[in-house]
mmCIF file of C-alpha atoms in Angstrom:
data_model
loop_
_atom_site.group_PDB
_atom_site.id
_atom_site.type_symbol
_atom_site.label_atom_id
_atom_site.label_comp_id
_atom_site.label_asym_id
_atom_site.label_seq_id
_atom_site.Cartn_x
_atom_site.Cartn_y
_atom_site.Cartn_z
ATOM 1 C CA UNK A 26 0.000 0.000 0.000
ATOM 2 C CA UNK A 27 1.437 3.491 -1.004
ATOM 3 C CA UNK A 28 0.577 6.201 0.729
ATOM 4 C CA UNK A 29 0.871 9.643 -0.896
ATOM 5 C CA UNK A 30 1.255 12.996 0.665
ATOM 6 C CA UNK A 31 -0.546 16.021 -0.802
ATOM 7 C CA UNK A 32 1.853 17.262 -3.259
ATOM 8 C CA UNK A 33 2.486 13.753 -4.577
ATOM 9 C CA UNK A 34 -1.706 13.733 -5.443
ATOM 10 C CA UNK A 35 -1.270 17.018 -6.967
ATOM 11 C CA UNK A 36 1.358 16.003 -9.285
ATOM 12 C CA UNK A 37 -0.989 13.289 -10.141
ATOM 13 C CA UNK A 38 -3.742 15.174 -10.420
ATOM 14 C CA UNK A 39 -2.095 17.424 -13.007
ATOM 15 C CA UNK A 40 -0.883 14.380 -14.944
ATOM 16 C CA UNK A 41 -4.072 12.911 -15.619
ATOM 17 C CA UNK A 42 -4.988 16.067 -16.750
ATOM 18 C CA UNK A 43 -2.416 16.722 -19.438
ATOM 19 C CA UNK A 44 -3.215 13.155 -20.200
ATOM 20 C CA UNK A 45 -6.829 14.229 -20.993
ATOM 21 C CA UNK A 46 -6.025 17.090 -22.341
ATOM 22 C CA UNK A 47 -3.772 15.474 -24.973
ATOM 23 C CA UNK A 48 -6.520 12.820 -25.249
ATOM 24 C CA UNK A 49 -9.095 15.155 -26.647
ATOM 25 C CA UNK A 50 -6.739 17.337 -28.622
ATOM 26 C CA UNK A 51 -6.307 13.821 -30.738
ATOM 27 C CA UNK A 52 -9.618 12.948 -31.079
ATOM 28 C CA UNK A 53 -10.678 16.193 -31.730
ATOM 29 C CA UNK A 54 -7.913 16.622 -34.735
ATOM 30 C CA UNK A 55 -9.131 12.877 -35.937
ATOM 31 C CA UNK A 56 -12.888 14.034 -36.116
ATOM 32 C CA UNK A 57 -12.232 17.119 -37.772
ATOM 33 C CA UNK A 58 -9.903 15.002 -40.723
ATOM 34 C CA UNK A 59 -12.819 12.652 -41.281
ATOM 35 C CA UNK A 60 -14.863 15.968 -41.509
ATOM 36 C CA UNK A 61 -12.534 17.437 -44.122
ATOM 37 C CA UNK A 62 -12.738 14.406 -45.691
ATOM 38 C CA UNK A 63 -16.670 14.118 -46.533
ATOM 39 C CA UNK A 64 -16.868 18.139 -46.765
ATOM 40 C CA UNK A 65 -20.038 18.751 -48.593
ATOM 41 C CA UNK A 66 -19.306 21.747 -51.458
ATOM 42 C CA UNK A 67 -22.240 23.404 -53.477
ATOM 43 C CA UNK A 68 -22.337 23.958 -56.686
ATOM 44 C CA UNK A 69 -24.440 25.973 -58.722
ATOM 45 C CA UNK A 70 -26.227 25.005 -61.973
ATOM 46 C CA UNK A 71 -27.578 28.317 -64.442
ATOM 47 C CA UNK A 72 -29.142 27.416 -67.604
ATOM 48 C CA UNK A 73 -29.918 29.507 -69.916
ATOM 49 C CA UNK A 74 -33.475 28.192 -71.219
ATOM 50 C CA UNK A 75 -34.857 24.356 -71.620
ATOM 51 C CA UNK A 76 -34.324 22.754 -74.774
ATOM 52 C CA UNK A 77 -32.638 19.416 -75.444
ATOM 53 C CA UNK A 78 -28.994 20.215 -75.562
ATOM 54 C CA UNK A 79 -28.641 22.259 -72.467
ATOM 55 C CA UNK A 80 -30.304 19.665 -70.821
ATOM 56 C CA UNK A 81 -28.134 17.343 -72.149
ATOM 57 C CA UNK A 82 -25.332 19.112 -71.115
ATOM 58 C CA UNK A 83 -26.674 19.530 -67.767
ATOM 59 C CA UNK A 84 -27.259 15.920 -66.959
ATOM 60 C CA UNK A 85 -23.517 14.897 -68.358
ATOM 61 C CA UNK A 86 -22.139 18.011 -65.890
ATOM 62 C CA UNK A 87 -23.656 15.937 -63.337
ATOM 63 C CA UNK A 88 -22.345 12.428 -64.264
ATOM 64 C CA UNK A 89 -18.677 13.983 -65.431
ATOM 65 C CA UNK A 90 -18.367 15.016 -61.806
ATOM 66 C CA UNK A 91 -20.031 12.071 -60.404
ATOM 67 C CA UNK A 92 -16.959 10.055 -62.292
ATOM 68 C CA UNK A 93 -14.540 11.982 -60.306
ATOM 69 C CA UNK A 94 -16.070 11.627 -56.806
ATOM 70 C CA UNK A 95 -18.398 14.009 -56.601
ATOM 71 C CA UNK A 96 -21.557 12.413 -56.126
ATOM 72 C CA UNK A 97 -24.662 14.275 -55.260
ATOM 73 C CA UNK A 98 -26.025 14.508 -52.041
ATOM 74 C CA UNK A 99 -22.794 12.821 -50.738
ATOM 75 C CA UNK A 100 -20.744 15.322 -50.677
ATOM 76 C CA UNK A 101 -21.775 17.775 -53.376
ATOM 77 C CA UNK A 102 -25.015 19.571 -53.192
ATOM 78 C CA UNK A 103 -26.566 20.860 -56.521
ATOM 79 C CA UNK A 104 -28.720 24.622 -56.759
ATOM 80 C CA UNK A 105 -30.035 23.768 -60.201
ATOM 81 C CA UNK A 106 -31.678 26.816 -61.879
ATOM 82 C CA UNK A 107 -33.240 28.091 -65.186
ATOM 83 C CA UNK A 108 -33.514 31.294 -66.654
ATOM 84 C CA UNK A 109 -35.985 30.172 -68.979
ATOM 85 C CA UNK A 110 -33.820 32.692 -71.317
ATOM 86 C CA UNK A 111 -34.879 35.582 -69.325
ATOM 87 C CA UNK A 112 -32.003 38.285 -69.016
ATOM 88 C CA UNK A 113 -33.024 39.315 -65.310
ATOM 89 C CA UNK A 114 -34.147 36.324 -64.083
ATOM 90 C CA UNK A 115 -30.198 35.243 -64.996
ATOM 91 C CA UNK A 116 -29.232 38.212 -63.182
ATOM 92 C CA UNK A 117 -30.987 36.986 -60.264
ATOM 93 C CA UNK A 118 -29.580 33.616 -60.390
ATOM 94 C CA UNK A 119 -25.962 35.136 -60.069
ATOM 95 C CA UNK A 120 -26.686 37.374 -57.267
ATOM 96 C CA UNK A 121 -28.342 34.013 -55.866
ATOM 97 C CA UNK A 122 -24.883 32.030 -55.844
ATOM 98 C CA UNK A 123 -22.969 35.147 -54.688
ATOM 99 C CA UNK A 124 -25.362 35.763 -51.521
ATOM 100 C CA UNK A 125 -24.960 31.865 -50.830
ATOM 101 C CA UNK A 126 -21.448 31.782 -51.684
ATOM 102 C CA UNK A 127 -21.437 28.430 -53.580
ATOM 103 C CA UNK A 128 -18.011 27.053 -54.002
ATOM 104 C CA UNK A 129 -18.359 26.540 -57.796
ATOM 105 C CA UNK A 130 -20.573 28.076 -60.497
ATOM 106 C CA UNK A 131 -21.656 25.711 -63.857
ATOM 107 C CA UNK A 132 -22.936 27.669 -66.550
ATOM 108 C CA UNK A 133 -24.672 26.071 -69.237
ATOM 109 C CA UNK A 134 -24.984 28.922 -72.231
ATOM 110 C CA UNK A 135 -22.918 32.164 -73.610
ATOM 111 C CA UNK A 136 -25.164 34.862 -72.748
ATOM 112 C CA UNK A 137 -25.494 32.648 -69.061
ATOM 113 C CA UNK A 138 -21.295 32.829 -68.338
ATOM 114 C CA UNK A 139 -21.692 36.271 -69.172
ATOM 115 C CA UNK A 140 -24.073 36.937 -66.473
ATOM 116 C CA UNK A 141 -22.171 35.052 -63.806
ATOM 117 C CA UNK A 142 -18.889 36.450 -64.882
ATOM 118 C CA UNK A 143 -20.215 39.851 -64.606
ATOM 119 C CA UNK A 144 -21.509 38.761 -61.003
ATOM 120 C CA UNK A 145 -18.354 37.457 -59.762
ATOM 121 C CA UNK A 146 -14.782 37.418 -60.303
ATOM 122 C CA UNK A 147 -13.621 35.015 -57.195
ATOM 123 C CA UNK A 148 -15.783 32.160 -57.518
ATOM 124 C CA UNK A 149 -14.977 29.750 -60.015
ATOM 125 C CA UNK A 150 -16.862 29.148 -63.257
ATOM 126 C CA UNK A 151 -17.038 26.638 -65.468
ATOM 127 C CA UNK A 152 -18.985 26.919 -68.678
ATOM 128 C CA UNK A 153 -20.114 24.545 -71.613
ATOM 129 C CA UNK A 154 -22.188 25.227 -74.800
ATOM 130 C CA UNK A 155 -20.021 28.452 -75.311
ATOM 131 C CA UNK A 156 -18.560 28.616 -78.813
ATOM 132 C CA UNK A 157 -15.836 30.793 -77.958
ATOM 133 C CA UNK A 158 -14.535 32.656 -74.470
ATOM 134 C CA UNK A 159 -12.552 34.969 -76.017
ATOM 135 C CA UNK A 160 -15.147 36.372 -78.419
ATOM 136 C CA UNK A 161 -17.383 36.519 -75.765
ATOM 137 C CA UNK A 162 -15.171 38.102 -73.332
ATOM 138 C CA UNK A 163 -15.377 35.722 -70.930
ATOM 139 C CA UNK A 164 -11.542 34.787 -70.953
ATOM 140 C CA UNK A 165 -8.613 36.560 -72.284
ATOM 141 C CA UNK A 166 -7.755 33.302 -74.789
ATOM 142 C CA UNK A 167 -9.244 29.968 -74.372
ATOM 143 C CA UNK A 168 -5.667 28.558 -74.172
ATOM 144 C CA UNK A 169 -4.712 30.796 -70.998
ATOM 145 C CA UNK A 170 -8.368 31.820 -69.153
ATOM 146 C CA UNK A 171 -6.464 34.098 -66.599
ATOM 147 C CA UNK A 172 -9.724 35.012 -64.877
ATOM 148 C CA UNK A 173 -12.130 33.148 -63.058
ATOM 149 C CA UNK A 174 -13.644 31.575 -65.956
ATOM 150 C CA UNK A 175 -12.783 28.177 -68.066
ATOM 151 C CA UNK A 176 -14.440 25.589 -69.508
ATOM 152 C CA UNK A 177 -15.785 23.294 -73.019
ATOM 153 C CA UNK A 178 -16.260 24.501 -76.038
ATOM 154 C CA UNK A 179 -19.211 23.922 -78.937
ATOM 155 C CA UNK A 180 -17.721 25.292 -81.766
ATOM 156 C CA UNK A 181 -18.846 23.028 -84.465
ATOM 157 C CA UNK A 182 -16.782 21.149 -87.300
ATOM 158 C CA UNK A 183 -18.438 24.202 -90.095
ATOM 159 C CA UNK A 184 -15.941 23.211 -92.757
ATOM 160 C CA UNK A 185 -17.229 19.401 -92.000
ATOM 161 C CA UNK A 186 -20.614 20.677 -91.707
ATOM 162 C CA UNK A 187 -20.810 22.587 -95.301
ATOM 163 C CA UNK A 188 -19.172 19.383 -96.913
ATOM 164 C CA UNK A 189 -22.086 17.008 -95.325
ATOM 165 C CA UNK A 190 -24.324 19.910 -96.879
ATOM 166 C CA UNK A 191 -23.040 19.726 -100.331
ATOM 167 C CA UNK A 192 -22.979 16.376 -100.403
ATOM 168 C CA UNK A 193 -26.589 15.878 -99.551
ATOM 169 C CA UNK A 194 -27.495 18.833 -102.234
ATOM 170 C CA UNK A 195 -24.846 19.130 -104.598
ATOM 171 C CA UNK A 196 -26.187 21.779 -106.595
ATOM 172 C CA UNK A 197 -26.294 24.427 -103.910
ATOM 173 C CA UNK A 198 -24.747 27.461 -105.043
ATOM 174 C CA UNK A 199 -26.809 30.115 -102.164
ATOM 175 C CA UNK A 200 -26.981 29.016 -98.700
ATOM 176 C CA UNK A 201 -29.281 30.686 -96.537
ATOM 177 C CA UNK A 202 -28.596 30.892 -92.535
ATOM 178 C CA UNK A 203 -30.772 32.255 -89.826
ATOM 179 C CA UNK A 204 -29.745 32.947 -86.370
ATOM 180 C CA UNK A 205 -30.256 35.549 -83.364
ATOM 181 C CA UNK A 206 -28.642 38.620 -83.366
ATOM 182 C CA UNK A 207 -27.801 38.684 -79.986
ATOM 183 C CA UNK A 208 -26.021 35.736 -79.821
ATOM 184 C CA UNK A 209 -22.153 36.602 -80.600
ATOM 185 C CA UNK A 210 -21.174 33.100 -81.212
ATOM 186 C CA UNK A 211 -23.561 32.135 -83.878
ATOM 187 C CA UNK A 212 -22.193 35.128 -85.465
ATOM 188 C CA UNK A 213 -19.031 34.022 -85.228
ATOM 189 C CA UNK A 214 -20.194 30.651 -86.567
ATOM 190 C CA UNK A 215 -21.581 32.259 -89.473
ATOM 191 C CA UNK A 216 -18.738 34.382 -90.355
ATOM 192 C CA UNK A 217 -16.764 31.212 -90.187
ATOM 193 C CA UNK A 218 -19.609 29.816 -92.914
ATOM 194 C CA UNK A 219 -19.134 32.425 -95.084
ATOM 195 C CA UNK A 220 -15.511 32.246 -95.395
ATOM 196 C CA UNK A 221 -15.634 28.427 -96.240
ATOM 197 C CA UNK A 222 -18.479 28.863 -98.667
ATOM 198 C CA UNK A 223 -16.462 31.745 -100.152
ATOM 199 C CA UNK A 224 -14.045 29.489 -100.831
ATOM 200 C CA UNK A 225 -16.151 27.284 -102.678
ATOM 201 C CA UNK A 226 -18.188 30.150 -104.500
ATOM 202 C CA UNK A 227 -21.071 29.819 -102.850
ATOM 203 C CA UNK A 228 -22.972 32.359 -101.663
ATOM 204 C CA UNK A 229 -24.202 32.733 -98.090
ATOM 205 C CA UNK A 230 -27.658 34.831 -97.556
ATOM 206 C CA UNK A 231 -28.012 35.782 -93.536
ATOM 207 C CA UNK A 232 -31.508 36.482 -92.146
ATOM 208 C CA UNK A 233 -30.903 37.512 -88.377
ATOM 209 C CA UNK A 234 -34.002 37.283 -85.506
ATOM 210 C CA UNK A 235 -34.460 39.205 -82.426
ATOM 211 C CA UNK A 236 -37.264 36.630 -80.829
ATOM 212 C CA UNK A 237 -38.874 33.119 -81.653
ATOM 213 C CA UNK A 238 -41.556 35.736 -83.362
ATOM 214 C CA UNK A 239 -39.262 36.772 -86.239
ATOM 215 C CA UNK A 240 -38.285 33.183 -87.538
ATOM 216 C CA UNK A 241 -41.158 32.603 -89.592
ATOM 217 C CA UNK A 242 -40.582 36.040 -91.204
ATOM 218 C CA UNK A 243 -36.966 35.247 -91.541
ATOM 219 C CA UNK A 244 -37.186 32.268 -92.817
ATOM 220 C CA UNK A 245 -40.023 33.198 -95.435
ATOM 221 C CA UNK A 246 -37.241 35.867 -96.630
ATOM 222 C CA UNK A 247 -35.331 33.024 -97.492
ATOM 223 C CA UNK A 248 -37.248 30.944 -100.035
ATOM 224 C CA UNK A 249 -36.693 31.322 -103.463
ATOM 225 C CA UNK A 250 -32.861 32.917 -102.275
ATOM 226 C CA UNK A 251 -31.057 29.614 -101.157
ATOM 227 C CA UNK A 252 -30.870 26.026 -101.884
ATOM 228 C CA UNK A 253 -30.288 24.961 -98.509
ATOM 229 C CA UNK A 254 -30.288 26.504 -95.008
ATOM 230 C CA UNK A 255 -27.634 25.970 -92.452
ATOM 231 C CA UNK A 256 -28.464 26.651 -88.836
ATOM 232 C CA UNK A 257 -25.886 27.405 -86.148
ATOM 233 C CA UNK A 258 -25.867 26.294 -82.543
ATOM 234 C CA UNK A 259 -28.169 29.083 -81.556
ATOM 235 C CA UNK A 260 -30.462 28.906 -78.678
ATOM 236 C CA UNK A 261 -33.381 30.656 -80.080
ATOM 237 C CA UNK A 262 -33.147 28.721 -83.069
ATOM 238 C CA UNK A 263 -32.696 25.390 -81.314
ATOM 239 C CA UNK A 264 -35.917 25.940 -79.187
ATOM 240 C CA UNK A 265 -38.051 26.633 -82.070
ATOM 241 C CA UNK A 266 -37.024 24.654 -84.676
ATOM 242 C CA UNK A 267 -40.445 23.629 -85.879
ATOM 243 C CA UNK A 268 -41.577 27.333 -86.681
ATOM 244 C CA UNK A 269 -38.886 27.456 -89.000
ATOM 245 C CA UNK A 270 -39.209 23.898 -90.296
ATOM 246 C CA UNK A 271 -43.107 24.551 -90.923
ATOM 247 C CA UNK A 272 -41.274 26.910 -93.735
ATOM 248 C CA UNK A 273 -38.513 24.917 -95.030
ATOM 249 C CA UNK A 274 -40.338 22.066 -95.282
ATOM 250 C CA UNK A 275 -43.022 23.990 -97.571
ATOM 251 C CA UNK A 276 -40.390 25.131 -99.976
ATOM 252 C CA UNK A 277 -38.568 21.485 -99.982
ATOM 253 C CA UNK A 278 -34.936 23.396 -98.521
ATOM 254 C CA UNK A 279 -32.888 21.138 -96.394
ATOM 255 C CA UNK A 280 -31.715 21.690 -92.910
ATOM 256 C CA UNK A 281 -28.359 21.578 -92.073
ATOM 257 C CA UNK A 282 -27.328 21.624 -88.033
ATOM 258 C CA UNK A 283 -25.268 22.688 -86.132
ATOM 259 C CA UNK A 284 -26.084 19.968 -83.524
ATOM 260 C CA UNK A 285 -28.536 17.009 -83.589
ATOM 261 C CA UNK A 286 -31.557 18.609 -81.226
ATOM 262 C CA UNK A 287 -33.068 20.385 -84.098
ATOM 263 C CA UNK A 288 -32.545 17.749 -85.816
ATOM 264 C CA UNK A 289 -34.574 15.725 -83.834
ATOM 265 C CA UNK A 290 -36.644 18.640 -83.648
ATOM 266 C CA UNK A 291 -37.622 18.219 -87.867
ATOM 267 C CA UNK A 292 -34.215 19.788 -89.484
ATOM 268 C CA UNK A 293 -32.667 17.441 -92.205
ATOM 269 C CA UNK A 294 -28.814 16.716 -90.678
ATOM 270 C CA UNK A 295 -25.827 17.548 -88.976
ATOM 271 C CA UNK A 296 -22.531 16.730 -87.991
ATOM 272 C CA UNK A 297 -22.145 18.169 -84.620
ATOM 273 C CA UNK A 298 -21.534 18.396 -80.835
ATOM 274 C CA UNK A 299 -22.445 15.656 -78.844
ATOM 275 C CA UNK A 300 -23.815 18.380 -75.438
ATOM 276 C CA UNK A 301 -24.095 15.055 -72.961
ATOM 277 C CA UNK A 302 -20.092 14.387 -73.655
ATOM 278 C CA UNK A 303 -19.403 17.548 -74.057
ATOM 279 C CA UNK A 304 -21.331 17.998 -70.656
ATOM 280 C CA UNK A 305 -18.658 14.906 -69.146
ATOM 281 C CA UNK A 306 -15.832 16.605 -70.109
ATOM 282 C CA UNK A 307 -16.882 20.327 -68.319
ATOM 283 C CA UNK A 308 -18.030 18.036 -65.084
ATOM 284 C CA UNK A 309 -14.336 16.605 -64.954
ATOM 285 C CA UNK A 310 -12.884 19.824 -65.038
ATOM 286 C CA UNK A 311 -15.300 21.575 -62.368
ATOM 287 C CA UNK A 312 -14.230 18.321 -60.468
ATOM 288 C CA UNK A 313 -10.235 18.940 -60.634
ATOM 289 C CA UNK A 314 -11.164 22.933 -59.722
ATOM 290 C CA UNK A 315 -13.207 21.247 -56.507
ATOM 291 C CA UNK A 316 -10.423 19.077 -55.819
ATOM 292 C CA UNK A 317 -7.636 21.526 -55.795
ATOM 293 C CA UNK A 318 -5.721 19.921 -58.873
ATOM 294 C CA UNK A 319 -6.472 22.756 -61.504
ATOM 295 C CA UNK A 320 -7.269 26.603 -61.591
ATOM 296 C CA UNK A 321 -9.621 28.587 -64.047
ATOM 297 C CA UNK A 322 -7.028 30.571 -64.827
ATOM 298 C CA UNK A 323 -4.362 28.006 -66.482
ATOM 299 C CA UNK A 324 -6.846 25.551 -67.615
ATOM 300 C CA UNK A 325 -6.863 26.020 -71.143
ATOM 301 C CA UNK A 326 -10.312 25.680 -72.553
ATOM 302 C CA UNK A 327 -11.696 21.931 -74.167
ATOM 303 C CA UNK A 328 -12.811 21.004 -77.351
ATOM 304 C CA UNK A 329 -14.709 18.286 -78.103
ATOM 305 C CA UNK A 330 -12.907 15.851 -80.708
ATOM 306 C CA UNK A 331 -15.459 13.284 -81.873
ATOM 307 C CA UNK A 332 -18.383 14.351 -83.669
ATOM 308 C CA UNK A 333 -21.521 12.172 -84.890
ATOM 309 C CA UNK A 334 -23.803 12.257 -87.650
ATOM 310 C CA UNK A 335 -27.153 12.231 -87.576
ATOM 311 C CA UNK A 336 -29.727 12.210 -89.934
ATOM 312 C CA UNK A 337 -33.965 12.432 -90.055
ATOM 313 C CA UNK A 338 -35.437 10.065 -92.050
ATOM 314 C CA UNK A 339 -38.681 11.679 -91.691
ATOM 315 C CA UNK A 340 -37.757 14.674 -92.914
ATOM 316 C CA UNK A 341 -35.913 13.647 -95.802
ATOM 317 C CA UNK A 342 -38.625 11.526 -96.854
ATOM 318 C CA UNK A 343 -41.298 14.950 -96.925
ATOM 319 C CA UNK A 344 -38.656 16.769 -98.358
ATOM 320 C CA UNK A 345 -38.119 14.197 -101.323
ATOM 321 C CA UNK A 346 -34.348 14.118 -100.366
ATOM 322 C CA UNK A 347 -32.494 11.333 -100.721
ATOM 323 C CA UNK A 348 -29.268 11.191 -98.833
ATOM 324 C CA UNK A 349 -26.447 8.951 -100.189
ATOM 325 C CA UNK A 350 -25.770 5.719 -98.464
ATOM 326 C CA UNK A 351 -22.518 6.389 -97.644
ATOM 327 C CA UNK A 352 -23.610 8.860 -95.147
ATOM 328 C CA UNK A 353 -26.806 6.615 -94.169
ATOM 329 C CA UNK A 354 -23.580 4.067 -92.674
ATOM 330 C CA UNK A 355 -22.603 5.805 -90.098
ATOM 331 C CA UNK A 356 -25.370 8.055 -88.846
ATOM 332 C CA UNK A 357 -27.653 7.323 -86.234
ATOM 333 C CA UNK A 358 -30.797 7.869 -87.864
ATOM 334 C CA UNK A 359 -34.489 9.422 -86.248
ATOM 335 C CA UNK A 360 -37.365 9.786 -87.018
#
């Protein structure tokens, strides 16, 4: 039996203490790694209106990151809004992710970055269905960002694009395009049309809209100009694709795409972007941002490298077109 005096217990005394003290400082520091570990971020989704690309593009965003670890709900959490191509409801949207101070901003669109970039120059952004961020001033080149903003790119395979065209209707010699005015990169799609046509000798005749309410006018202003019409990646185009198919359909023009949703949507063809890959490939990149591996500023913006062709049989068939079989091989074909 030991007995102890009173100092001896208070040396004790403080030992245990330390003891516990050290005790809780470890678990403490373990609890707060297996914290860090599962950290939830938020990300937030803007897209500029619903039609099938964007959403196509939203959904591969979603499974790009999921592929890198960032599942939903497990430790990413997903604002998912639409501007249902309303300029201020787009401004509200980015003062939305400011206010809640979402750790990373995906914006599905051109005129969509714009807003966000405009809204914020810390958080990061990543962007898809942009043709091109330095036209649209939303980097300073798409090989070196420098700002806040990176991401994929939709410019389409045009010189691809016009060959598919003349293939299908060799005798075209006037091409007729319509797009919206307000959209910088179907300009910039266009002008690229132009100069390959030009090339060719063929003529290109533009007819620009402001709204959905000016395509049937603009289209009309077409007929009896061109032999075929070629349609850019446009969003106001895209989402009303039958208005100006109700047109060329009348006057027997095919419909060359930029991408296959108006396709689907009654135009003829295309050779274009695949959104739900090119979706993927923006979702890995927001992931490598997230994960500390990559910055907008250095990451050089993607293309996409594989392109598809697709073609509507139903359309072809009203029109009276037939397309050559060579083409019919490797399309995927709808109806």
């Amino acid at each position: 039996m030991v007995v102890m005096n009173r100092k001896n217990l208070r040396s004790l005394a403080a030992g245990v203490a330390l003891l516990l003290a050290v005790g809780a400082l470890a678990g403490c520091g373990g609890e707060k790694k297996a914290d860090d570990s599962k950290k939830m971020v938020t990300v937030g989704i803007a897209q500029l209106v619903e039609h099938g690309a964007l959403d196509a593009a939203n959904k591969g965003f979603v499974a790009g990151m999921a592929s890198k670890g960032f599942k939903e709900n497990e430790n990413v959490k997903y604002d998912r809004q639409n501007a249902q191509a309303d300029q201020s409801n787009l401004q509200n949207i980015a003062q939305r992710f400011v206010s809640n101070k979402v750790d990373l901003i995906c914006a599905i669109a051109t005129p969509t970055a714009q807003t966000m970039a405009n809204a914020t120059k810390d958080i990061p952004i990543v962007a898809t269905a942009v043709t091109d961020y330095e036209v649209a001033k939303l980097a300073a080149s798409n090989n070196e960002p420098k700002g806040n903003v990176t991401g994929t790119s939709d410019m389409n395979p045009i010189d691809q694009q016009l060959e598919l065209l003349l293939k299908i209707a060799p005798q075209t010699k006037n091409i007729g395009t319509v797009y919206s005015s307000s959209e910088v990169n179907s300009q910039l799609q266009v002008d690229v049309l132009k100069k390959l046509a030009g090339d060719k000798g063929i003529n290109v005749i533009e007819a620009t809209v402001s709204t959905v309410n000016d395509i049937q006018q603009a289209a009309h202003s077409l007929v009896g100009k061109v032999d075929a019409v070629y349609v850019p990646t446009d969003n106001v185009m895209v989402s009303s694709m039958p208005t100006l198919v109700a047109v060329t359909d009348e006057a027997r023009l095919p419909v060359i795409c930029g991408e296959s949703d108006p396709v689907r949507a009654g135009g003829l063809a295309t050779l274009g972007i695949d959104y739900y890959k090119l979706g993927e490939q923006t979702g890995v990149m927001a992931a490598e941002i997230l994960s500390g591996k990559g910055k907008p500023q250095t990451m050089p913006v993607q293309m996409q490298k594989e392109f598809k062709v697709v073609v509507n049989e139903t359309t072809a068939k009203r029109n009276g077109i037939t397309i050559p079989q060579d083409i019919l091989a490797k399309a995927e074909i709808v109806k």
